[in-house]
Amino acid sequence: METRRQGLSLMTALCLLIGTLLVIQLWLVAASLDALYAGDVGVLVPAALVSLGMFAVNGFLLWYGADFDRRLKRVRRR
Amino acid sequence: MADDPDSNEQAPRWRRDFPIGWESDHYVSRRELAKFLTLGSALLVGASFAIALVGKLRRAVPASAARIPGGAALGIGESLLFRYPTDEDPCILVRDHEGQLNAYSQVCTHLSCAVVYRPGEETLFCPCHHGYFSCGEGLPTAGPPTRRLPRIQLEERAGELFAVGVKV
């Protein structure tokens, strides 16, 4: 059964995971800019696709958190 | 909850009368933070694709040939400034001590100051932050720059010197 305490741990873990991926995305943007100025345009599209993949993972994690939230509310209503 | 300090019998009365749901508060604030971070993630994806688009558009513009007046007559150890491929792009043409002509973008790859030729040292020097580039290849040799200077490709046609392209 879901509890608010479990939810707090879950949300903390989700924030850490999403934050880590966000930092990697930020690094990718900085590296892409550097590559653009160096004329190394071949790496820009793969970098953008990897960033998109990370966003998809972040979206899934957020959805998972929201789904947990819904389940928690359902349990509390009962 | 049994271990909640707000509902504990030992807690002061004011605290029991006005309980604060810290766990609920932290839960909601972390959920909001997760949403905020995901929004940031979406913005960074947008930025990455915008950079990729700029890269595509830049590559699509071909540079046409442009005559460099006085370029072919440049003496050994001398330099000449010109603009290529547009009037917004300053470049420098150098004839080194071996008589070889080299042309580069004059914009330093560190923070965009204008580089100047130092004939005694056979280097291109950026006076802003003391960056040095080799005259033969345009490679950074000292100072803060880490990327080479874009090379202007040259061609001699009927005694005249032409800039025909930019190799980054």
Short mmCIF file of N, CA and C in Angstrom, two decimals, chain B residues 40-122:
data_model
loop_
_atom_site.label_atom_id
_atom_site.label_comp_id
_atom_site.label_asym_id
_atom_site.label_seq_id
_atom_site.Cartn_x
_atom_site.Cartn_y
_atom_site.Cartn_z
N GLY B 40 12.62 22.35 -17.37
CA GLY B 40 13.99 22.76 -17.75
C GLY B 40 14.58 21.80 -18.76
N SER B 41 14.32 20.51 -18.56
CA SER B 41 14.80 19.48 -19.49
C SER B 41 14.23 19.71 -20.89
N ALA B 42 12.92 20.05 -20.93
CA ALA B 42 12.28 20.32 -22.24
C ALA B 42 12.93 21.54 -22.91
N LEU B 43 13.21 22.56 -22.13
CA LEU B 43 13.85 23.77 -22.69
C LEU B 43 15.23 23.45 -23.25
N LEU B 44 15.96 22.58 -22.55
CA LEU B 44 17.31 22.22 -23.01
C LEU B 44 17.24 21.40 -24.30
N VAL B 45 16.20 20.56 -24.44
CA VAL B 45 16.02 19.84 -25.71
C VAL B 45 15.80 20.84 -26.84
N GLY B 46 14.96 21.85 -26.56
CA GLY B 46 14.71 22.89 -27.56
C GLY B 46 16.00 23.61 -27.95
N ALA B 47 16.81 23.91 -26.94
CA ALA B 47 18.09 24.60 -27.20
C ALA B 47 19.00 23.72 -28.05
N SER B 48 19.04 22.42 -27.74
CA SER B 48 19.91 21.50 -28.50
C SER B 48 19.48 21.44 -29.97
N PHE B 49 18.15 21.36 -30.20
CA PHE B 49 17.68 21.31 -31.58
C PHE B 49 17.90 22.64 -32.30
N ALA B 50 17.78 23.75 -31.56
CA ALA B 50 18.04 25.06 -32.18
C ALA B 50 19.50 25.16 -32.62
N ILE B 51 20.41 24.65 -31.79
CA ILE B 51 21.84 24.67 -32.14
C ILE B 51 22.09 23.80 -33.36
N ALA B 52 21.43 22.61 -33.38
CA ALA B 52 21.59 21.71 -34.54
C ALA B 52 21.08 22.37 -35.82
N LEU B 53 19.96 23.12 -35.69
CA LEU B 53 19.39 23.81 -36.85
C LEU B 53 20.33 24.91 -37.35
N VAL B 54 20.90 25.65 -36.42
CA VAL B 54 21.87 26.70 -36.80
C VAL B 54 23.06 26.06 -37.54
N GLY B 55 23.52 24.91 -37.05
CA GLY B 55 24.62 24.20 -37.71
C GLY B 55 24.28 23.80 -39.13
N LYS B 56 23.03 23.33 -39.34
CA LYS B 56 22.59 22.94 -40.69
C LYS B 56 22.55 24.15 -41.61
N LEU B 57 21.97 25.25 -41.10
CA LEU B 57 21.82 26.45 -41.93
C LEU B 57 23.17 27.04 -42.29
N ARG B 58 24.10 27.00 -41.34
CA ARG B 58 25.44 27.55 -41.59
C ARG B 58 26.14 26.78 -42.70
N ARG B 59 25.97 25.44 -42.65
CA ARG B 59 26.68 24.61 -43.62
C ARG B 59 26.09 24.80 -45.03
N ALA B 60 24.81 25.19 -45.08
CA ALA B 60 24.13 25.28 -46.37
C ALA B 60 24.57 26.50 -47.19
N VAL B 61 25.19 27.48 -46.54
CA VAL B 61 25.57 28.70 -47.27
C VAL B 61 26.96 28.52 -47.90
N PRO B 62 27.04 28.39 -49.23
CA PRO B 62 28.36 28.25 -49.86
C PRO B 62 29.02 29.61 -50.05
N ALA B 63 30.33 29.65 -49.82
CA ALA B 63 31.05 30.91 -49.98
C ALA B 63 31.52 31.04 -51.43
N SER B 64 31.32 32.22 -52.00
CA SER B 64 31.76 32.43 -53.38
C SER B 64 33.17 33.02 -53.37
N ALA B 65 33.82 32.99 -54.53
CA ALA B 65 35.19 33.50 -54.63
C ALA B 65 35.20 35.03 -54.57
N ALA B 66 36.22 35.58 -53.92
CA ALA B 66 36.35 37.04 -53.84
C ALA B 66 37.82 37.41 -54.02
N ARG B 67 38.06 38.44 -54.83
CA ARG B 67 39.43 38.88 -55.08
C ARG B 67 39.99 39.60 -53.85
N ILE B 68 41.25 39.35 -53.57
CA ILE B 68 41.92 40.07 -52.47
C ILE B 68 42.86 41.07 -53.12
N PRO B 69 42.47 42.37 -53.18
CA PRO B 69 43.31 43.36 -53.85
C PRO B 69 44.68 43.48 -53.17
N GLY B 70 45.73 43.37 -53.95
CA GLY B 70 47.09 43.50 -53.42
C GLY B 70 47.60 42.25 -52.73
N GLY B 71 46.82 41.21 -52.72
CA GLY B 71 47.21 39.98 -52.00
C GLY B 71 48.42 39.30 -52.62
N ALA B 72 48.42 39.21 -53.94
CA ALA B 72 49.50 38.49 -54.62
C ALA B 72 50.83 39.22 -54.50
N ALA B 73 50.77 40.54 -54.33
CA ALA B 73 52.01 41.34 -54.26
C ALA B 73 52.53 41.50 -52.84
N LEU B 74 51.94 40.79 -51.91
CA LEU B 74 52.33 40.94 -50.50
C LEU B 74 53.77 40.46 -50.30
N GLY B 75 54.56 41.29 -49.60
CA GLY B 75 55.96 40.94 -49.38
C GLY B 75 56.14 39.96 -48.23
N ILE B 76 57.33 39.39 -48.16
CA ILE B 76 57.64 38.42 -47.09
C ILE B 76 57.60 39.13 -45.73
N GLY B 77 56.93 38.49 -44.76
CA GLY B 77 56.82 39.06 -43.42
C GLY B 77 55.77 40.16 -43.32
N GLU B 78 54.94 40.28 -44.35
CA GLU B 78 53.89 41.32 -44.32
C GLU B 78 52.52 40.67 -44.17
N SER B 79 51.58 41.48 -43.72
CA SER B 79 50.20 40.98 -43.60
C SER B 79 49.23 41.98 -44.21
N LEU B 80 48.06 41.49 -44.54
CA LEU B 80 47.04 42.33 -45.18
C LEU B 80 45.67 41.93 -44.62
N LEU B 81 44.88 42.95 -44.31
CA LEU B 81 43.54 42.66 -43.79
C LEU B 81 42.53 42.72 -44.92
N PHE B 82 41.59 41.80 -44.91
CA PHE B 82 40.51 41.83 -45.90
C PHE B 82 39.26 41.24 -45.26
N ARG B 83 38.17 41.23 -46.00
CA ARG B 83 36.91 40.71 -45.45
C ARG B 83 36.39 39.58 -46.33
N TYR B 84 36.05 38.47 -45.69
CA TYR B 84 35.56 37.32 -46.45
C TYR B 84 34.85 36.36 -45.48
N PRO B 85 33.77 35.72 -45.83
CA PRO B 85 33.01 35.79 -47.09
C PRO B 85 32.06 36.98 -47.16
N THR B 86 31.79 37.66 -46.01
CA THR B 86 30.93 38.84 -46.08
C THR B 86 31.72 40.03 -45.52
N ASP B 87 31.15 41.20 -45.61
CA ASP B 87 31.81 42.40 -45.08
C ASP B 87 31.88 42.40 -43.56
N GLU B 88 31.18 41.47 -42.95
CA GLU B 88 31.18 41.38 -41.48
C GLU B 88 32.27 40.44 -40.96
N ASP B 89 33.01 39.80 -41.87
CA ASP B 89 33.99 38.78 -41.45
C ASP B 89 35.43 39.24 -41.74
N PRO B 90 36.10 39.80 -40.73
CA PRO B 90 37.48 40.24 -40.96
C PRO B 90 38.44 39.05 -41.06
N CYS B 91 39.39 39.17 -41.99
CA CYS B 91 40.37 38.10 -42.21
C CYS B 91 41.76 38.72 -42.32
N ILE B 92 42.75 37.88 -42.17
CA ILE B 92 44.13 38.35 -42.26
C ILE B 92 44.91 37.44 -43.20
N LEU B 93 45.62 38.08 -44.12
CA LEU B 93 46.47 37.35 -45.08
C LEU B 93 47.92 37.59 -44.68
N VAL B 94 48.69 36.52 -44.64
CA VAL B 94 50.08 36.61 -44.16
C VAL B 94 51.00 35.91 -45.15
N ARG B 95 52.14 36.55 -45.46
CA ARG B 95 53.17 35.83 -46.22
C ARG B 95 54.33 35.59 -45.25
N ASP B 96 54.54 34.31 -44.93
CA ASP B 96 55.55 34.00 -43.92
C ASP B 96 56.96 34.08 -44.51
N HIS B 97 57.97 33.76 -43.70
CA HIS B 97 59.36 33.93 -44.13
C HIS B 97 59.78 32.94 -45.21
N GLU B 98 58.99 31.89 -45.40
CA GLU B 98 59.29 30.96 -46.50
C GLU B 98 58.55 31.37 -47.78
N GLY B 99 57.85 32.48 -47.73
CA GLY B 99 57.14 32.97 -48.90
C GLY B 99 55.75 32.36 -49.08
N GLN B 100 55.32 31.56 -48.13
CA GLN B 100 54.01 30.89 -48.20
C GLN B 100 52.90 31.85 -47.79
N LEU B 101 51.83 31.87 -48.60
CA LEU B 101 50.68 32.72 -48.25
C LEU B 101 49.68 31.92 -47.43
N ASN B 102 49.27 32.46 -46.31
CA ASN B 102 48.23 31.84 -45.47
C ASN B 102 47.22 32.91 -45.11
N ALA B 103 45.95 32.52 -45.12
CA ALA B 103 44.91 33.46 -44.70
C ALA B 103 44.01 32.80 -43.68
N TYR B 104 43.64 33.59 -42.67
CA TYR B 104 42.79 33.08 -41.59
C TYR B 104 41.74 34.11 -41.24
N SER B 105 40.71 33.64 -40.57
CA SER B 105 39.76 34.57 -39.97
C SER B 105 40.52 35.35 -38.90
N GLN B 106 40.23 36.65 -38.82
CA GLN B 106 40.96 37.46 -37.85
C GLN B 106 40.33 37.40 -36.46
N VAL B 107 39.22 36.69 -36.37
CA VAL B 107 38.48 36.63 -35.11
C VAL B 107 39.05 35.52 -34.22
N CYS B 108 39.58 35.91 -33.08
CA CYS B 108 40.16 34.94 -32.15
C CYS B 108 39.08 33.96 -31.70
N THR B 109 39.43 32.68 -31.64
CA THR B 109 38.43 31.67 -31.26
C THR B 109 38.19 31.63 -29.76
N HIS B 110 38.88 32.48 -29.02
CA HIS B 110 38.63 32.54 -27.58
C HIS B 110 37.45 33.46 -27.30
N LEU B 111 37.64 34.77 -27.46
CA LEU B 111 36.53 35.69 -27.19
C LEU B 111 36.39 36.74 -28.29
N SER B 112 36.75 36.35 -29.51
CA SER B 112 36.44 37.15 -30.71
C SER B 112 37.17 38.48 -30.84
N CYS B 113 38.31 38.65 -30.20
CA CYS B 113 39.14 39.83 -30.47
C CYS B 113 39.83 39.63 -31.83
N ALA B 114 40.42 40.68 -32.35
CA ALA B 114 41.11 40.58 -33.65
C ALA B 114 42.56 40.16 -33.43
N VAL B 115 42.99 39.11 -34.13
CA VAL B 115 44.39 38.69 -34.02
C VAL B 115 45.25 39.52 -34.97
N VAL B 116 46.52 39.69 -34.61
CA VAL B 116 47.47 40.45 -35.45
C VAL B 116 48.69 39.57 -35.73
N TYR B 117 49.37 39.90 -36.82
CA TYR B 117 50.54 39.11 -37.23
C TYR B 117 51.79 39.63 -36.53
N ARG B 118 52.59 38.72 -36.02
CA ARG B 118 53.89 39.08 -35.43
C ARG B 118 54.97 38.44 -36.28
N PRO B 119 55.54 39.22 -37.19
CA PRO B 119 56.48 38.63 -38.15
C PRO B 119 57.72 38.01 -37.50
N GLY B 120 58.21 38.60 -36.44
CA GLY B 120 59.42 38.08 -35.79
C GLY B 120 59.21 36.69 -35.22
N GLU B 121 58.01 36.43 -34.73
CA GLU B 121 57.73 35.15 -34.07
C GLU B 121 57.00 34.18 -34.99
N GLU B 122 56.63 34.64 -36.16
CA GLU B 122 55.82 33.81 -37.08
C GLU B 122 54.55 33.31 -36.40
#
